[in-house]
Structures are given as structure tokens and as C-alpha cells.
Coordinates of C-alpha atoms and ligand atoms in Angstrom, one line a residue:
M13 CA 53.0 47.1 72.0
H14 CA 56.8 46.7 70.6
R15 CA 60.5 47.2 71.8
P16 CA 62.0 49.9 70.6
D17 CA 65.0 48.5 69.7
E18 CA 63.0 45.6 67.7
W19 CA 63.5 47.4 65.1
W20 CA 63.5 44.0 62.9
R21 CA 59.3 44.7 62.1
G22 CA 60.0 46.8 59.8
A23 CA 63.9 47.3 58.6
A24 CA 64.5 47.8 54.9
I25 CA 67.6 44.8 55.0
Y26 CA 70.1 45.0 51.6
Q27 CA 71.4 41.2 50.5
V28 CA 74.8 42.0 49.8
Y29 CA 76.8 39.3 48.1
V30 CA 80.5 39.8 49.3
R31 CA 81.8 38.1 45.6
S32 CA 79.8 39.7 43.2
F33 CA 79.4 43.9 45.4
A34 CA 82.8 45.7 45.1
D35 CA 86.2 44.7 44.3
A36 CA 88.4 47.1 46.0
N37 CA 92.2 44.6 45.5
G38 CA 91.5 44.2 41.3
D39 CA 91.1 40.6 41.3
G40 CA 88.1 40.2 39.6
V41 CA 85.9 39.1 43.5
G42 CA 84.0 41.4 45.7
D43 CA 85.8 41.7 49.4
L44 CA 85.0 43.1 52.1
A45 CA 87.8 45.9 51.3
G46 CA 84.9 46.8 48.6
V47 CA 82.2 46.3 50.6
R48 CA 83.3 49.4 53.4
S49 CA 84.3 51.6 50.1
R50 CA 80.6 51.5 49.3
L51 CA 79.0 52.4 52.3
P52 CA 78.4 55.3 51.4
Y53 CA 76.2 53.7 48.4
L54 CA 73.6 52.0 50.9
V55 CA 73.8 55.3 53.0
E56 CA 72.8 57.0 50.2
L57 CA 70.2 54.7 49.5
G58 CA 68.6 54.7 52.9
I59 CA 68.6 51.2 53.9
D60 CA 68.9 49.6 57.8
A61 CA 70.5 46.3 57.0
I62 CA 72.8 45.0 55.3
W63 CA 72.5 41.2 55.2
F64 CA 75.9 39.4 53.5
S65 CA 75.2 36.2 52.1
P66 CA 78.6 34.0 53.8
W67 CA 81.3 35.3 54.0
Y68 CA 84.0 32.5 55.5
A69 CA 86.5 30.3 54.8
S70 CA 84.9 28.1 51.6
P71 CA 86.3 26.0 49.0
M72 CA 83.2 27.8 47.2
A73 CA 81.2 24.1 46.2
D74 CA 78.1 26.5 47.0
G75 CA 79.2 30.2 46.9
G76 CA 79.5 30.5 50.2
Y77 CA 77.1 28.4 51.8
D78 CA 80.2 25.0 52.1
V79 CA 81.9 26.5 54.8
A80 CA 84.9 25.0 55.9
D81 CA 85.3 27.6 59.0
Y82 CA 82.5 29.4 60.7
R83 CA 85.2 32.6 63.0
A84 CA 87.9 33.2 59.5
I85 CA 86.9 35.1 56.8
H86 CA 87.5 34.2 53.2
P87 CA 90.0 35.3 52.9
A88 CA 89.4 36.6 49.0
F89 CA 87.3 38.9 50.7
G90 CA 89.3 40.3 53.6
R91 CA 89.8 39.4 57.4
L92 CA 87.9 38.4 60.3
Q93 CA 89.3 42.2 62.3
E94 CA 88.0 43.2 58.4
A95 CA 84.3 42.2 59.1
E96 CA 84.5 43.6 62.7
Q97 CA 86.0 47.4 61.5
L98 CA 82.8 46.7 58.6
I99 CA 80.4 45.8 60.9
A100 CA 81.2 49.0 63.5
E101 CA 81.5 50.9 60.5
A102 CA 78.0 50.5 59.2
L103 CA 76.5 50.9 62.9
A104 CA 78.1 54.2 62.7
H105 CA 75.8 55.0 59.5
G106 CA 72.6 53.5 61.4
I107 CA 73.3 50.2 59.3
R108 CA 72.8 46.8 60.7
T109 CA 74.8 43.9 59.7
I110 CA 73.0 40.4 59.7
V111 CA 75.3 37.0 58.6
D112 CA 74.6 34.6 57.0
I113 CA 74.3 30.3 59.3
V114 CA 74.0 27.9 57.9
P115 CA 73.7 24.8 60.4
N116 CA 72.8 22.2 57.1
H117 CA 76.2 21.5 56.6
V118 CA 79.4 22.7 56.4
S119 CA 81.5 21.5 54.0
D120 CA 83.5 18.8 52.8
Q121 CA 86.7 20.8 54.4
H122 CA 86.2 21.6 57.0
P123 CA 87.7 20.3 60.3
W124 CA 85.5 17.6 62.1
F125 CA 84.3 15.8 58.0
R126 CA 87.8 16.2 57.4
Q127 CA 88.3 14.1 61.1
A128 CA 85.6 12.5 60.0
L129 CA 86.9 10.9 57.3
D130 CA 89.4 10.2 59.2
A131 CA 88.9 8.3 62.2
G132 CA 86.2 5.6 60.2
P133 CA 83.3 3.9 60.0
G134 CA 81.6 3.2 63.4
S135 CA 84.2 6.3 65.7
P136 CA 82.2 9.1 66.9
E137 CA 83.8 12.0 64.7
R138 CA 81.2 9.9 61.0
E139 CA 78.7 10.0 64.2
R140 CA 78.8 14.4 63.8
F141 CA 77.6 14.1 59.9
W142 CA 75.2 10.8 58.6
F143 CA 77.7 8.3 57.3
R144 CA 76.3 5.1 56.7
P145 CA 77.3 1.8 54.7
G146 CA 75.3 1.7 51.4
R147 CA 72.7 -1.3 49.8
G148 CA 73.2 -3.4 47.3
P149 CA 75.0 -7.2 47.5
A150 CA 77.9 -4.8 47.7
G151 CA 76.9 -2.1 49.2
E152 CA 77.5 0.0 46.3
L153 CA 73.8 1.9 45.9
P154 CA 73.2 4.6 47.8
P155 CA 72.0 4.2 51.7
N156 CA 68.3 5.3 50.4
N157 CA 66.4 8.0 47.6
W158 CA 66.6 11.0 49.0
K159 CA 67.9 12.9 45.8
S160 CA 70.2 16.0 46.2
Q161 CA 68.1 19.7 45.6
F162 CA 71.0 20.6 43.1
G163 CA 70.1 16.8 40.8
G164 CA 72.1 13.9 41.5
A165 CA 71.6 11.1 44.6
A166 CA 71.8 12.5 48.4
W167 CA 74.6 10.6 48.8
T168 CA 78.2 10.4 48.1
R169 CA 81.1 7.1 48.5
I170 CA 84.0 7.3 50.1
P171 CA 86.9 4.6 49.8
D172 CA 86.6 3.3 53.1
G173 CA 83.6 2.0 50.6
Q174 CA 80.3 4.3 53.2
W175 CA 78.0 6.8 51.7
Y176 CA 77.6 10.5 53.4
L177 CA 73.9 12.5 53.3
H178 CA 74.5 15.8 50.6
R179 CA 71.7 17.3 50.7
F180 CA 73.1 19.8 48.1
A181 CA 76.8 19.9 46.8
A182 CA 78.6 16.9 47.4
G183 CA 80.8 19.9 49.4
Q184 CA 78.0 20.2 51.4
P185 CA 77.9 17.0 54.8
D186 CA 75.0 17.4 56.3
L187 CA 76.0 17.3 60.3
N188 CA 73.5 15.3 62.5
W189 CA 71.9 17.7 64.4
Q190 CA 70.7 15.1 67.1
H191 CA 74.2 15.3 68.0
P192 CA 74.5 17.6 71.3
E193 CA 77.6 19.2 70.1
V194 CA 76.4 19.7 66.5
R195 CA 74.2 22.5 68.8
R196 CA 76.3 23.2 71.3
E197 CA 79.3 24.7 68.2
H198 CA 76.9 25.7 66.1
E199 CA 75.3 28.0 69.4
D200 CA 79.2 29.3 69.7
V201 CA 78.9 30.3 66.4
L202 CA 76.4 32.4 67.0
R203 CA 77.9 34.3 70.0
F204 CA 80.5 34.8 68.3
W205 CA 79.3 36.5 65.9
F206 CA 77.0 38.8 68.0
D207 CA 79.5 38.9 70.2
R208 CA 81.5 40.9 67.6
G209 CA 78.5 44.0 66.5
A210 CA 76.3 40.7 64.1
A211 CA 72.5 42.6 65.1
G212 CA 71.2 39.2 63.4
V213 CA 71.7 35.3 61.9
R214 CA 69.9 34.4 58.1
V215 CA 69.1 31.1 59.1
D216 CA 69.6 29.4 55.9
S217 CA 67.7 26.0 55.1
A218 CA 66.9 26.5 58.0
A219 CA 62.6 24.2 58.3
E220 CA 65.0 21.3 56.3
V221 CA 68.3 20.4 59.2
M222 CA 66.9 17.7 60.9
K223 CA 66.7 13.9 59.7
D224 CA 64.7 10.7 60.9
P225 CA 67.6 9.0 61.9
A226 CA 66.0 5.8 60.8
L227 CA 67.2 7.7 57.8
P228 CA 63.5 5.6 55.1
D229 CA 63.1 6.1 52.2
L230 CA 61.1 9.2 51.0
M231 CA 58.1 8.4 49.5
E232 CA 54.5 10.5 48.5
G233 CA 52.5 11.3 51.0
R234 CA 54.3 9.7 54.3
Q235 CA 54.2 12.2 56.9
P236 CA 56.3 13.1 59.8
H237 CA 58.8 13.7 55.9
P238 CA 62.1 12.6 56.5
Y239 CA 64.5 16.1 56.8
F240 CA 61.7 18.2 55.8
D241 CA 59.8 21.1 58.6
R242 CA 60.2 17.8 61.4
D243 CA 59.0 19.3 65.0
E244 CA 62.5 18.8 66.7
I245 CA 64.1 21.6 64.3
H246 CA 61.4 24.5 67.1
D247 CA 64.2 23.3 70.1
V248 CA 66.8 24.1 68.4
Y249 CA 65.1 27.6 67.6
R250 CA 63.6 27.9 70.6
D251 CA 67.5 27.5 72.2
W252 CA 68.5 30.4 69.6
R253 CA 66.0 32.4 70.5
K254 CA 67.7 32.2 73.8
V255 CA 71.3 33.1 72.3
A256 CA 69.3 35.7 70.4
E257 CA 67.5 37.0 74.0
S258 CA 71.0 36.8 76.8
Y259 CA 72.2 40.2 75.3
A260 CA 70.9 43.6 75.9
R261 CA 69.7 44.5 72.7
P262 CA 67.8 40.8 71.5
R263 CA 69.4 39.0 68.0
A264 CA 67.6 38.6 65.5
L265 CA 66.1 35.6 63.8
I266 CA 65.9 35.6 60.6
G267 CA 65.0 32.2 58.7
E268 CA 65.1 30.7 55.5
V269 CA 61.6 29.1 55.6
W270 CA 60.8 27.7 51.7
L271 CA 57.3 25.9 53.9
P272 CA 53.8 25.6 51.2
D273 CA 51.4 25.9 54.2
P274 CA 51.2 29.1 56.1
A275 CA 50.4 27.1 59.1
R276 CA 53.3 25.1 59.1
F277 CA 55.5 28.5 58.6
A278 CA 53.8 30.4 61.2
R279 CA 55.3 28.3 63.9
Y280 CA 58.9 29.2 63.8
L281 CA 57.9 32.2 64.1
R282 CA 55.7 31.4 67.6
P283 CA 56.8 34.2 70.2
D284 CA 59.9 32.0 71.6
E285 CA 61.8 30.8 68.3
L286 CA 62.9 32.9 65.3
H287 CA 61.8 36.4 65.1
T288 CA 61.1 36.9 61.3
A289 CA 61.5 33.7 57.9
F290 CA 61.3 35.4 54.7
N291 CA 58.2 35.6 52.4
F292 CA 58.6 33.2 49.3
G293 CA 54.8 32.4 49.2
F294 CA 54.8 36.2 47.9
L295 CA 57.6 35.8 45.8
T296 CA 57.8 33.6 44.2
C297 CA 53.7 35.1 43.0
P298 CA 53.5 36.2 39.5
W299 CA 52.7 39.4 38.2
D300 CA 48.6 38.9 38.8
A301 CA 46.4 41.5 41.3
G302 CA 44.2 38.5 42.9
R303 CA 46.6 36.3 43.3
L304 CA 49.2 38.2 45.0
R305 CA 46.1 39.8 47.1
E306 CA 46.1 36.3 47.9
A307 CA 49.3 35.8 48.7
I308 CA 49.4 39.9 51.1
A309 CA 46.0 38.9 52.7
T310 CA 47.5 35.0 53.3
T311 CA 50.6 35.9 54.6
L312 CA 48.6 38.5 56.8
A313 CA 46.5 36.2 57.9
A314 CA 49.8 33.9 58.8
H315 CA 51.3 36.3 60.4
A316 CA 49.2 38.0 63.3
P317 CA 48.0 34.7 65.7
V318 CA 51.9 34.4 66.4
G319 CA 52.5 38.0 66.2
A320 CA 55.4 38.6 64.2
P321 CA 56.0 40.8 61.5
A322 CA 55.8 40.1 57.7
T323 CA 58.4 39.9 55.1
W324 CA 58.4 41.3 51.7
V325 CA 61.1 39.8 49.1
L326 CA 61.5 40.0 45.6
A327 CA 63.7 38.5 44.5
N328 CA 67.4 37.0 46.0
H329 CA 71.0 35.1 45.5
D330 CA 69.2 32.4 43.7
V331 CA 66.3 33.6 41.5
T332 CA 65.5 34.9 38.8
R333 CA 66.3 38.6 38.3
T334 CA 63.4 40.9 39.1
V335 CA 63.0 42.9 35.7
T336 CA 63.2 38.9 33.7
R337 CA 60.9 37.0 35.4
Y338 CA 58.5 40.3 34.8
G339 CA 58.8 40.6 31.7
R340 CA 57.5 36.6 30.9
A341 CA 54.4 35.1 30.6
E342 CA 55.5 33.6 33.2
T343 CA 55.7 35.6 36.0
G344 CA 56.3 33.5 38.5
F345 CA 58.7 31.7 40.1
D346 CA 59.8 28.0 40.5
F347 CA 62.8 26.4 41.3
A348 CA 61.5 23.6 38.8
A349 CA 60.3 25.4 35.8
K350 CA 63.4 27.8 35.4
A351 CA 65.0 28.0 31.9
R352 CA 66.9 29.9 29.6
G353 CA 66.0 31.3 26.4
I354 CA 62.8 32.1 27.2
P355 CA 60.7 35.3 25.6
T356 CA 61.6 38.2 27.7
D357 CA 60.4 42.3 27.4
L358 CA 62.9 43.4 29.4
E359 CA 60.9 47.1 29.2
L360 CA 57.4 45.6 30.8
G361 CA 59.6 43.0 33.1
R362 CA 61.1 46.3 34.4
R363 CA 58.1 48.8 34.3
R364 CA 56.1 45.9 36.5
A365 CA 59.2 45.5 39.0
R366 CA 59.3 49.3 39.4
A367 CA 55.8 49.2 40.0
A368 CA 56.2 45.1 42.9
A369 CA 59.1 47.9 44.0
L370 CA 56.9 49.9 45.6
L371 CA 54.1 47.6 46.4
S372 CA 56.4 45.3 48.3
L373 CA 58.2 49.1 50.6
A374 CA 54.9 49.8 51.0
L375 CA 53.3 46.4 52.8
P376 CA 53.4 46.7 55.7
G377 CA 57.2 44.4 57.9
S378 CA 60.8 44.3 57.0
V379 CA 61.6 43.7 53.3
Y380 CA 64.3 43.0 50.9
L381 CA 66.0 44.2 48.6
Y382 CA 69.1 41.1 46.8
Q383 CA 71.8 43.5 45.4
G384 CA 71.6 44.6 41.8
E385 CA 68.1 44.9 42.3
E386 CA 67.7 49.0 43.1
L387 CA 69.7 49.1 39.5
G388 CA 67.3 47.2 37.6
L389 CA 69.7 44.6 36.8
P390 CA 68.4 41.6 34.4
E391 CA 69.2 38.1 35.2
V392 CA 72.8 37.3 33.0
E393 CA 71.5 33.8 30.8
D394 CA 74.5 33.7 27.9
L395 CA 77.0 33.0 30.1
P396 CA 79.2 30.7 29.0
A397 CA 78.9 26.3 31.2
A398 CA 82.6 27.9 31.6
V399 CA 82.8 30.3 33.8
I400 CA 79.7 28.6 35.3
E401 CA 79.5 27.7 38.9
D402 CA 76.3 27.2 40.4
P403 CA 76.3 22.9 41.0
M404 CA 73.2 23.8 40.9
F405 CA 74.2 23.6 36.9
H406 CA 77.0 21.4 36.8
R407 CA 74.9 18.5 39.1
T408 CA 72.4 18.7 36.0
G409 CA 74.1 18.3 33.2
G410 CA 73.2 21.9 32.0
A411 CA 69.7 20.8 32.2
D412 CA 68.5 23.4 34.8
P413 CA 70.3 27.6 33.6
G414 CA 71.2 27.7 37.6
R415 CA 71.5 30.7 40.0
D416 CA 75.1 32.1 38.6
G417 CA 73.1 35.1 35.8
C418 CA 71.2 36.8 39.0
R419 CA 75.0 37.1 41.2
V420 CA 77.6 39.0 38.0
P421 CA 78.9 41.7 39.7
L422 CA 77.4 44.9 40.4
P423 CA 78.5 47.7 37.6
W424 CA 79.3 51.4 39.0
T425 CA 80.4 53.4 37.2
G426 CA 82.3 52.8 33.2
A427 CA 81.6 52.4 29.5
A428 CA 82.9 48.8 29.6
P429 CA 83.2 45.8 31.9
P430 CA 84.8 46.0 34.7
F431 CA 82.5 48.7 34.7
G432 CA 83.6 49.8 37.9
F433 CA 83.5 47.4 40.2
S434 CA 87.0 46.4 40.0
A435 CA 89.4 48.8 41.1
N436 CA 90.5 51.3 39.3
S437 CA 89.3 49.9 36.5
Q438 CA 87.1 53.0 35.4
G439 CA 88.4 54.6 37.8
A440 CA 86.5 53.1 40.9
V441 CA 87.2 51.9 44.6
G442 CA 90.9 53.0 45.5
G443 CA 94.5 51.8 44.4
T444 CA 97.3 53.0 42.6
A445 CA 96.0 54.6 38.5
G446 CA 97.0 52.1 36.0
T447 CA 97.1 48.4 37.7
V448 CA 96.0 45.6 35.2
V449 CA 93.0 44.4 37.0
A450 CA 92.0 41.0 36.9
E451 CA 88.8 40.4 35.5
P452 CA 85.2 39.9 37.2
W453 CA 84.4 36.3 38.1
L454 CA 81.8 36.4 36.4
P455 CA 81.0 38.7 32.9
Q456 CA 79.4 41.1 32.7
P457 CA 77.2 42.3 29.5
N458 CA 78.7 46.0 27.8
S459 CA 74.9 46.6 27.4
W460 CA 75.3 47.3 31.7
S461 CA 76.3 50.2 30.9
E462 CA 72.8 52.1 30.2
L463 CA 73.4 50.5 34.4
T464 CA 76.1 51.1 36.5
V465 CA 75.1 53.3 39.6
E466 CA 76.9 56.5 38.2
Q467 CA 74.0 56.2 35.3
Q468 CA 71.7 56.0 37.3
A469 CA 72.3 58.8 39.7
A470 CA 72.7 61.5 37.8
D471 CA 68.5 59.9 36.5
P472 CA 65.5 61.7 38.1
S473 CA 64.0 58.2 36.0
S474 CA 66.3 55.5 36.8
M475 CA 64.9 52.9 38.9
L476 CA 67.7 53.7 41.8
T477 CA 66.7 57.3 42.3
L478 CA 62.9 55.8 42.7
Y479 CA 65.1 53.2 45.3
R480 CA 65.9 55.9 46.8
R481 CA 63.3 58.5 47.4
A482 CA 61.6 55.6 48.7
L483 CA 63.3 53.8 50.5
R484 CA 63.9 57.9 52.3
L485 CA 60.1 58.0 52.2
R486 CA 60.0 55.1 54.1
H487 CA 62.1 56.2 57.0
S488 CA 59.5 60.2 57.0
E489 CA 55.5 58.4 56.0
P490 CA 54.9 56.7 59.8
G491 CA 52.5 54.1 57.9
L492 CA 55.1 52.5 56.9
G493 CA 57.9 49.3 57.7
D494 CA 55.9 47.4 60.7
G495 CA 52.5 48.0 61.4
T496 CA 49.0 47.4 59.2
M497 CA 47.6 47.9 56.6
A498 CA 43.7 48.2 55.0
W499 CA 42.7 47.1 51.5
L500 CA 40.9 49.9 50.1
P501 CA 37.9 49.1 47.7
S502 CA 39.3 48.6 43.5
G503 CA 38.7 47.3 40.9
P504 CA 40.0 43.2 40.6
E505 CA 43.0 44.2 38.8
V506 CA 44.3 46.6 40.9
L507 CA 45.8 45.9 44.2
A508 CA 44.6 49.6 46.6
F509 CA 45.1 49.4 50.6
T510 CA 45.7 52.3 52.8
R511 CA 48.5 52.5 55.9
A512 CA 47.7 55.0 58.8
P513 CA 48.4 57.5 59.4
G514 CA 47.9 59.6 55.9
F515 CA 49.3 57.2 53.4
A516 CA 48.0 54.8 50.6
C517 CA 49.6 53.5 47.9
V518 CA 48.0 52.3 44.7
A519 CA 48.8 49.7 42.4
N520 CA 47.6 48.7 38.8
L521 CA 48.3 45.2 37.1
G522 CA 45.4 45.6 34.5
K523 CA 45.5 47.4 30.9
E524 CA 43.3 49.7 31.2
P525 CA 44.3 52.9 33.7
V526 CA 42.6 53.6 36.5
A527 CA 40.9 56.1 38.0
L528 CA 43.9 56.8 41.6
P529 CA 41.4 57.0 44.7
A530 CA 41.0 60.6 46.5
H531 CA 44.2 61.9 47.4
R532 CA 46.5 64.8 49.1
Q533 CA 49.4 65.0 47.4
V534 CA 51.5 62.0 45.0
L535 CA 54.6 61.3 46.9
L536 CA 56.6 58.5 44.7
S537 CA 55.7 57.0 41.7
S538 CA 57.0 54.6 39.0
V539 CA 55.6 56.3 36.1
E540 CA 54.9 59.3 35.3
L541 CA 50.8 60.0 35.4
T542 CA 49.0 62.1 33.4
D543 CA 44.8 63.7 34.2
H544 CA 45.5 61.7 37.9
L545 CA 45.8 58.1 36.0
L546 CA 47.1 55.3 37.0
P547 CA 48.2 53.7 33.6
P548 CA 48.6 50.1 33.8
D549 CA 51.6 47.8 36.3
A550 CA 52.5 51.1 37.8
A551 CA 51.9 51.5 41.2
V552 CA 51.7 55.1 43.2
W553 CA 52.1 56.4 46.4
L554 CA 49.7 58.9 48.2
R555 CA 49.6 60.7 50.9
S556 CA 45.2 59.7 51.3
A557 CA 42.4 62.9 51.6
Ligands
GLC628 C1 70.6 28.3 51.0 C2 71.0 29.4 50.6 C3 71.3 28.4 48.5 C4 71.9 27.1 49.1 C5 71.6 25.9 49.8 C6 72.4 25.6 50.9 O1 68.7 27.9 49.7 O2 69.7 30.4 49.7 O3 72.3 29.5 47.5 O4 72.4 27.1 48.5 O5 71.1 27.4 51.2 O6 73.7 26.0 51.3

């Protein structure tokens, strides 16, 4: 029996990327006042919680995943007091707040790193990071062969000749998690946000924080891996779980765990570790019935032994927008294969994204919805290089298109950019009429006039209407959310399952229409149905017979 406060087991969680959500002060950058002004939108959408991508003070070397101060809000976003207000206001509407914690690294502007640079080689201040002398006769080569996830070496040399490790951008020095102060500080940061009402944390790069202190070269098949999924990591999350459980209403820990092996993945979800983790096997899966059936079955089988609920994720701020991905010949997602300008049928992609929305919202567990997915926004693929900020783009010399294409500010109202994203543009969120507003930090396509919230809210066939209806049903249908499912017999191109009591979902990924199973009522459909047939690339929710 699950406790009533285990809301995270079946929640619909909406990811807000603050910079791109809504801009209340007209500087072209989203902010907390913008989120507050748009809370009614989120209430109407029907979500249970918001996960905020990092909103802390940061030089933005990686969109805020380079944190300079965990206890301060980025000045462009607002102030701490405003975050507290936002958390309280959201909760008054029944919406919980999840904050993003980035344990693997800090910003190079974080006081610890500044102190480490000043204190010099061999100092205790450098022990909190990974400083090493270089290789080669004059130490001119990096200490080992590790690569940055964003391209290039994972090491940067500083003027005194030492190198420091950064598995992401150079502005994100990796912390040494063997160091007791690093562990203590993060537990304090957890308490800081839990004390301010955060209902949970999303743990960034959760499987990557521990390093082999010998920092050996990466070699094919070397086990244990020097920086990935190391066993010592689990002690960290056991300690975090104790912090989470020390509250009268226990807080939830949600891991960003990219691991191909479901058994290794599930170890993070043992009863004394993280509560849930993002399901990247499902996110990366192509639009293929057999592959999706397998991904769903593998997910459920991996979670069952540890008693953790599954999560269902189609998109986030790091991956290609769903309608674009599903409109291509290759419908799976793979960081290594990211490219621009691939032929894309957006109509087909949108149709599939609608079906995928119903599929993912019907599966047992919690579900994550990245802002703009409910509007069916496509990936913006023609951002000029001069406006792209993502280090993934710059560190690969533009070979990797980067992730800014899924981070373009949301279109709210009106017929032209900035589509009400910024205050006073198209009469949106507060302020004095007629004030000049800055351009959004990333330019929005003109074609988004069709995709604004305003347009879609009034259109019964829009993606937004589909999401609103589905999320409403997710609350009213007792079979949805946390629980179990049972597959219904179906052809190989169809995914069909029931959720007791009395609910069924059918998705047709084949090329021919299929007959619906016996049912009493169609609750919701991603397309118009005729003659009880479900057309290709469509899904339906049924009240079962
Ligand atoms: C996670 C975040 C991503 C960030 C990286 C480094 O994968 O989702 O946006 O760049 O960690 O913090």
C-alpha cells in the first residue's frame, strides 16, 4: 500500500525552462514574475508539479547548469523571495515545485572554484575539485584522455600550469565527491530548498558524480568505469534520502540517470535511494510498436523489483522536439546522431506526437512534459550561429546543432514575435502599455503565430486542447497515474493495454486502420474516429467494456 503523500508516484510534472517560459519585465529573458503571471495557464493545463531547470545565479555557460550560488536566484530571473512566493502560490493551486540540483559540477564563478584558483597547487581549496599536473615534458598535455560531453578535452589548463577536470563545459569544473565538504554542502543545499517548500529535487547527471581518484585513461571495456555509474555513488543518494525523509512530508528525489542497462538503472531506485528517475529508454525509442512495447515492458520489469514507479518522458531541454523527431525517417533520439536540415514531415510528426502524448499519459507511473510540447512546437533548426549559446554547438565547431532549438521562448499570443512572451508585446503579461520590449533571447519563427496558446486554447482540435483534456482525465479516471497495466491482444503494429478499473489505451503505429477493442465509450482520441476504426499514427482512450 502506498502512502497518500507519495504524490510523485503518479504525478504529471511540467518542466519549466525559466529563460524561455514568460518574460514579465520585457528584457527578452523569461523570469519568475513571468511564471507567476502564467500560473493560471499551468493550473488550467492540469499538471501536478513544476520542475524548474536551474534558476540559480549563474554566468550561463551552460544555460544555468553552471551554478555560481545555489542559494540565490539568477538576477535576470528574480530574487529568492520571489521564488519562495512562487513555490507558495503554486502550492496554493495544488502544484508542487521541484528544483534542479547539479551535483557533478559548479560554475567557474562559484566561490569555491575562485578560492581554489587563488590558493594555488597543492592547497586544500583545490581538493574540492580535480586539479592535476599535465602530461608531457612540460605538462602541456591533459592529465588523461577523458573527453567533455560537449566536445573537446575534459581538461582546461590554468596559468599556473595545472589542469582542472570538467566533463561538460570549461565553465563547469567537476567537484570531488570524495571530499566531505562537497557532500555536506549539497545536503545543506537540499535542506535550503526543502525548507522553502520545494517538494522534490531533480538530480542532474546523477550517475556521473563519482570519479576514480586515480583518474585513469578511459579504455574500452574498463570496469569499473572511471566516471560513470560507480558503485560509491549510491552512498551519496542514501544520505540524500535520509535528508528527504527527515521532513514531515517527505521530499522526492528524481534522478537524471542515462544508463543503458535497466538493472544498473534500477539500483538508483532502491527503497533507500532516489524515488524515481527519468526514463530515457522510452524517450530515445523510435516510433515503432515493437520497440516501444519492448521499452515499456523493460521499464516495468526493471522497476518492479525495487518497488519504484516508472516515469514516461518524451522530451526535455536537451533533446529534439517531439514533432520534429517523429516527422523524420529516423524517429529515435541519439545525441551522437544529432543533425540539422534532415527532411522532416511536421504534419506526420505532429500526428504521431499527439498519439505519443496519449500513450505516455496512459502508462503507469509519473509523466514529464517539457514546456512547449503541449503546443506541439517543432525544433527550431535555423537559429543563426550568432545567437546560439549552447556549448554543445560551440565546442564542436557547430558540427553538433546543439540544444537551443528546443529552448526557443514560448509563443503565447498575437500574430508576430515575440508572441506575448515578453510583457507588453501583444498585450500580454502586465506592465505599462506601449513600453518597448527587447527581442527574445532566441528568435521565434514567424510561423509560430499558428501555435500560440491563444490560438490553440480556442481550437478544439489543437495539441493544447488534447493535453488539457488528457490531463483532466488523468485526474478523474481512477485507473490512470500510478498502478499496473495489462496488455490486450493486438496486432504487431498496435499497442493496446488496460488499466483497471475500466480504462484502455490503444495506439496504432501501423499503416492500416485497426478496429477498436470492445468498449463502452471513447474518452479521448488523438484524431477524429470513424466507424470504430483507429487510423494509423493515432491513439485513443477508452472506457472498457
Ligand atoms: C544535464 C542537463 C543538461 C546539462 C548537463 C550538465 O544533462 O540536462 O542540460 O547540460 O546536465 O549539467
